[in-house]
Short mmCIF file of C-alpha atoms in Angstrom, two decimals:
data_model
loop_
_atom_site.label_atom_id
_atom_site.label_comp_id
_atom_site.label_asym_id
_atom_site.label_seq_id
_atom_site.Cartn_x
_atom_site.Cartn_y
_atom_site.Cartn_z
CA PRO Q 13 12.19 -93.62 -67.75
CA ARG Q 14 9.29 -95.70 -66.43
CA LEU Q 15 8.68 -93.82 -63.25
CA SER Q 16 8.78 -90.54 -65.10
CA THR Q 17 5.96 -91.64 -67.68
CA ILE Q 18 3.75 -92.88 -64.43
CA THR Q 19 4.64 -89.50 -62.63
CA TYR Q 20 3.49 -87.79 -65.92
CA PHE Q 21 0.32 -89.39 -66.64
CA PHE Q 22 -0.27 -88.92 -62.81
CA LYS Q 23 -0.10 -85.11 -63.26
CA MET Q 24 -2.17 -85.55 -66.58
CA LYS Q 25 -4.80 -87.12 -64.98
CA GLN Q 26 -5.09 -85.06 -61.90
CA LYS Q 27 -5.44 -81.51 -64.42
CA ASN Q 28 -6.75 -78.66 -62.58
CA ALA Q 29 -8.74 -75.91 -63.91
CA ILE Q 30 -10.03 -71.87 -62.90
CA VAL Q 31 -13.47 -71.47 -63.93
CA PHE Q 32 -15.03 -67.71 -64.59
CA LEU Q 33 -18.50 -67.10 -65.44
CA ALA Q 34 -19.12 -63.78 -66.84
CA TRP Q 35 -20.96 -61.98 -69.81
CA GLY Q 36 -21.04 -58.43 -71.39
CA ASN Q 37 -18.07 -56.43 -71.62
CA ARG Q 38 -18.48 -55.03 -67.94
CA PHE Q 39 -17.85 -58.48 -66.59
CA ILE Q 40 -15.61 -60.03 -69.08
CA ASP Q 41 -13.38 -57.21 -68.35
CA GLU Q 42 -13.72 -58.06 -64.82
CA VAL Q 43 -12.47 -61.44 -65.64
CA CYS Q 44 -9.49 -59.99 -67.41
CA SER Q 45 -8.34 -57.75 -64.73
CA CYS Q 46 -8.97 -60.80 -62.17
CA ILE Q 47 -6.20 -62.75 -64.88
CA ALA Q 48 -3.85 -60.03 -65.20
CA LYS Q 49 -3.69 -59.52 -61.15
CA SER Q 50 -3.33 -62.66 -60.14
CA LYS Q 51 -1.07 -64.16 -62.86
CA PRO Q 52 2.11 -65.34 -60.01
CA TYR Q 53 -0.48 -67.38 -58.58
CA ILE Q 54 -2.71 -68.77 -61.38
CA SER Q 55 -0.59 -69.44 -64.49
CA GLU Q 56 0.06 -73.15 -63.73
CA TYR Q 57 -3.46 -73.55 -64.46
CA ASP Q 58 -5.64 -73.86 -67.21
CA LEU Q 59 -8.76 -70.65 -67.27
CA ILE Q 60 -11.53 -71.48 -68.71
CA LEU Q 61 -14.52 -68.77 -69.57
CA ILE Q 62 -17.67 -69.61 -69.49
CA THR Q 63 -20.13 -66.77 -71.03
CA ASP Q 64 -23.51 -66.50 -73.20
CA GLU Q 65 -24.18 -67.19 -77.06
CA ASP Q 66 -24.18 -63.50 -77.32
CA SER Q 67 -20.94 -61.69 -75.81
CA ASP Q 68 -18.33 -60.59 -77.94
CA THR Q 69 -15.15 -62.66 -76.11
CA SER Q 70 -12.59 -61.53 -78.38
CA GLY Q 71 -10.51 -59.20 -76.28
CA ILE Q 72 -10.09 -62.48 -73.79
CA GLU Q 73 -9.62 -65.60 -75.66
CA ASP Q 74 -6.13 -65.24 -75.87
CA GLN Q 75 -5.77 -65.13 -72.16
CA VAL Q 76 -7.38 -68.50 -71.18
CA SER Q 77 -7.47 -71.95 -72.62
CA ARG Q 78 -11.07 -72.10 -73.16
CA VAL Q 79 -14.32 -70.12 -74.10
CA ILE Q 80 -17.33 -71.80 -74.03
CA HIS Q 81 -20.47 -70.37 -75.10
CA ALA Q 82 -23.53 -71.76 -73.00
CA PRO Q 83 -26.97 -71.99 -73.62
CA PHE Q 84 -28.56 -70.60 -69.87
CA GLU Q 85 -31.74 -71.44 -69.44
CA LEU Q 86 -31.29 -68.93 -66.47
CA THR Q 87 -30.70 -65.39 -65.93
CA GLY Q 88 -28.53 -63.24 -63.84
CA LEU Q 89 -26.58 -64.76 -60.77
CA LEU Q 90 -28.58 -67.89 -61.21
CA ARG Q 91 -26.41 -68.91 -64.08
CA LYS Q 92 -23.99 -69.97 -61.65
CA THR Q 93 -26.14 -72.77 -60.60
CA GLU Q 94 -26.01 -74.08 -64.25
CA ILE Q 95 -22.20 -74.27 -64.52
CA ILE Q 96 -21.57 -78.35 -63.76
CA LYS Q 97 -23.68 -78.72 -67.36
CA PHE Q 98 -20.94 -77.03 -69.55
CA LEU Q 99 -17.61 -77.89 -67.90
CA PRO Q 100 -15.11 -79.82 -70.05
CA ASP Q 101 -14.39 -83.04 -68.88
CA ASN Q 102 -10.55 -83.62 -68.86
CA TYR Q 103 -9.76 -82.21 -65.66
CA THR Q 104 -11.06 -83.74 -62.10
CA GLY Q 105 -10.54 -80.28 -60.05
CA PHE Q 106 -11.40 -77.38 -60.74
CA LEU Q 107 -11.93 -73.65 -58.92
CA PHE Q 108 -14.74 -71.24 -59.34
CA LEU Q 109 -13.84 -67.79 -58.98
CA ASP Q 110 -16.15 -64.64 -59.19
CA SER Q 111 -14.98 -61.93 -61.81
CA ASP Q 112 -14.45 -59.63 -58.74
CA THR Q 113 -11.46 -61.27 -57.56
CA ILE Q 114 -7.46 -61.33 -57.05
CA VAL Q 115 -5.51 -64.03 -55.82
CA VAL Q 116 -3.06 -63.05 -54.06
CA GLN Q 117 -1.54 -66.41 -52.24
CA ASP Q 118 -0.43 -69.70 -53.54
CA LEU Q 119 -4.29 -71.71 -53.67
CA SER Q 120 -2.78 -75.38 -53.68
CA LEU Q 121 -4.59 -76.14 -50.17
CA GLY Q 122 -8.03 -75.46 -51.58
CA PHE Q 123 -7.05 -77.83 -54.32
CA GLU Q 124 -5.97 -80.61 -51.88
CA LYS Q 125 -8.98 -80.16 -49.67
CA ALA Q 126 -11.13 -80.40 -52.51
CA LYS Q 127 -9.34 -83.54 -53.69
CA LEU Q 128 -10.02 -85.18 -50.46
CA HIS Q 129 -13.70 -83.31 -48.98
CA GLY Q 130 -15.17 -83.27 -53.00
CA ILE Q 131 -15.98 -79.24 -52.15
CA ALA Q 132 -13.96 -76.67 -50.18
CA LEU Q 133 -15.23 -73.33 -49.90
CA SER Q 134 -15.28 -70.64 -47.22
CA PRO Q 135 -18.64 -69.29 -45.03
CA ALA Q 136 -20.24 -65.98 -45.24
CA PRO Q 137 -19.79 -65.57 -41.88
CA HIS Q 138 -22.50 -62.33 -41.34
CA TYR Q 139 -25.14 -64.61 -43.09
CA SER Q 140 -27.46 -67.54 -41.58
CA LEU Q 141 -28.75 -69.58 -44.16
CA ASP Q 142 -32.47 -68.91 -42.76
CA ALA Q 143 -32.17 -65.66 -42.15
CA PHE Q 144 -30.42 -64.64 -45.60
CA LEU Q 145 -33.68 -61.99 -47.24
CA ASP Q 146 -36.76 -64.22 -47.27
CA PHE Q 147 -34.85 -67.71 -47.80
CA ASP Q 148 -36.65 -69.12 -44.99
CA ARG Q 149 -39.74 -69.20 -47.38
CA ILE Q 150 -37.63 -71.49 -49.89
CA MET Q 151 -36.68 -73.68 -46.60
CA GLU Q 152 -39.80 -74.08 -45.63
CA SER Q 153 -40.97 -75.00 -49.23
CA GLU Q 154 -38.05 -77.69 -49.66
CA ILE Q 155 -39.16 -78.70 -46.31
CA VAL Q 156 -35.70 -77.91 -44.30
CA PRO Q 157 -35.78 -77.10 -40.82
CA ARG Q 158 -35.05 -73.30 -40.28
CA SER Q 159 -32.19 -73.68 -37.57
CA GLY Q 160 -29.24 -71.23 -38.23
CA GLN Q 161 -27.76 -73.17 -40.55
CA LEU Q 162 -23.83 -71.80 -41.77
CA GLN Q 163 -24.26 -70.23 -45.32
CA TYR Q 164 -21.35 -70.68 -48.01
CA ASN Q 165 -19.84 -68.00 -50.05
CA THR Q 166 -19.72 -69.30 -53.68
CA GLY Q 167 -17.75 -66.47 -54.94
CA VAL Q 168 -15.14 -68.95 -54.42
CA ILE Q 169 -15.11 -72.81 -55.01
CA PHE Q 170 -12.60 -75.35 -55.06
CA PHE Q 171 -14.34 -79.03 -55.95
CA SER Q 172 -13.22 -82.03 -57.97
CA ARG Q 173 -15.43 -84.15 -60.33
CA SER Q 174 -16.74 -87.09 -58.14
CA PRO Q 175 -20.14 -88.46 -58.16
CA ARG Q 176 -20.87 -86.81 -54.94
CA VAL Q 177 -20.05 -83.62 -55.90
CA MET Q 178 -22.12 -83.77 -59.09
CA GLU Q 179 -25.25 -84.52 -56.65
CA VAL Q 180 -24.49 -81.38 -55.14
CA PHE Q 181 -24.20 -79.20 -58.17
CA ASP Q 182 -27.22 -81.11 -59.54
CA ALA Q 183 -29.15 -80.61 -56.71
CA TRP Q 184 -27.90 -76.51 -56.84
CA GLY Q 185 -29.17 -76.19 -60.21
CA ASN Q 186 -32.45 -77.51 -59.77
CA LEU Q 187 -33.18 -75.20 -56.77
CA GLY Q 188 -32.26 -72.63 -58.98
CA LEU Q 189 -34.72 -73.44 -61.22
CA ARG Q 190 -37.58 -74.39 -59.22
CA HIS Q 191 -37.06 -70.93 -57.04
CA GLN Q 192 -36.24 -68.40 -60.15
CA ASP Q 193 -37.82 -65.78 -58.28
CA PHE Q 194 -35.28 -66.10 -55.64
CA ARG Q 195 -32.51 -64.14 -57.59
CA ASN Q 196 -29.30 -64.96 -55.59
CA ASP Q 197 -27.59 -68.68 -56.21
CA GLN Q 198 -25.67 -68.56 -53.64
CA PRO Q 199 -28.15 -69.39 -50.69
CA PHE Q 200 -29.50 -72.38 -52.81
CA PHE Q 201 -25.76 -73.89 -52.84
CA SER Q 202 -25.66 -74.07 -49.12
CA LEU Q 203 -29.38 -75.81 -48.94
CA ALA Q 204 -28.20 -78.50 -52.19
CA MET Q 205 -25.56 -79.30 -49.36
CA GLU Q 206 -27.81 -79.54 -46.24
CA GLN Q 207 -30.36 -81.22 -48.01
CA LEU Q 208 -27.76 -84.04 -49.38
CA ALA Q 209 -26.08 -83.88 -46.04
CA PHE Q 210 -22.49 -82.96 -47.56
CA ASN Q 211 -20.00 -81.78 -45.42
CA PRO Q 212 -17.44 -79.70 -47.35
CA TYR Q 213 -14.02 -78.50 -45.84
CA THR Q 214 -14.44 -75.51 -44.34
CA LEU Q 215 -11.81 -72.95 -45.74
CA SER Q 216 -11.24 -70.01 -43.80
CA ILE Q 217 -12.21 -66.56 -44.87
CA SER Q 218 -8.41 -65.70 -45.98
CA TYR Q 219 -9.80 -67.63 -49.08
CA ASN Q 220 -12.58 -65.58 -49.60
CA TYR Q 221 -11.84 -62.38 -47.87
CA ARG Q 222 -14.70 -59.79 -48.92
CA GLY Q 223 -12.43 -56.33 -47.50
CA ILE Q 224 -15.44 -54.33 -45.48
CA GLY Q 225 -16.25 -55.23 -41.68
CA GLN Q 226 -14.44 -58.68 -41.69
CA ALA Q 227 -11.06 -59.27 -39.75
CA ILE Q 228 -8.67 -61.42 -40.75
CA SER Q 229 -5.80 -63.33 -39.22
CA GLY Q 230 -2.62 -64.46 -41.77
CA ASP Q 231 -3.05 -63.64 -44.96
CA VAL Q 232 -5.40 -63.04 -47.20
CA ARG Q 233 -5.01 -65.87 -50.09
CA ILE Q 234 -8.25 -64.32 -52.52
CA TRP Q 235 -9.83 -60.88 -52.21
CA HIS Q 236 -13.08 -60.52 -53.57
CA SER Q 237 -14.64 -57.54 -53.82
CA HIS Q 238 -15.55 -54.42 -56.25
CA GLY Q 239 -13.73 -52.02 -53.81
CA LYS Q 240 -10.18 -51.54 -54.32
CA MET Q 241 -7.78 -53.83 -52.34
CA PRO Q 242 -5.10 -51.94 -50.06
CA LEU Q 243 -1.47 -51.88 -51.24
CA LYS Q 244 0.70 -54.37 -49.15
CA ILE Q 245 -2.45 -56.41 -48.24
CA ASN Q 246 -0.21 -58.83 -46.19
CA ASP Q 247 2.13 -56.70 -45.12
CA TYR Q 248 1.30 -56.69 -40.86
#
């Protein structure tokens, strides 16, 4: 009985959650679709929706564990850089998912690697950080050498709640706030890790498969695209 009690409390302390960020009917409906299509692989996790203060969430409240109406400072994609401010504190591990994703395989490796390394995510293989749109000017203003650094995709991020990880997310938010004219959150996350010399665990693109133009070796685990996912995608 004592071992069972210890195991129970250990599992409670290691509780993981999946976090979505969406506002407005279109994107909240996308989250509903993601949940419905991903159910076999996400049902063991608590689901959290972070949204703005005005969106109607009545249609999703029975599908998630919690809805958080957040007072965002920023607009558009840059709101993603603010999510750390609104996360509940009773979880040790999180998976952030964009609304246009579908989970089609087990996710446990991502959570395990986030526990070990702090952050686990997939690269954006077609983009160098300093050649993404005009992000080179941001790097110059932040006094970061333009050396062809890898860019990571922020549509799927596994992370733990450690002080070092919180530093990365705080830096992400500060970069978004300082450079609001650049309206894409993604390169700021890679830049934050670059500035802090934070080395995440790099997952294969099977955990963040964009479809068009990407080869794949092995099973797709998370489909990330507004395009229609092929039927029997992992039958080959």
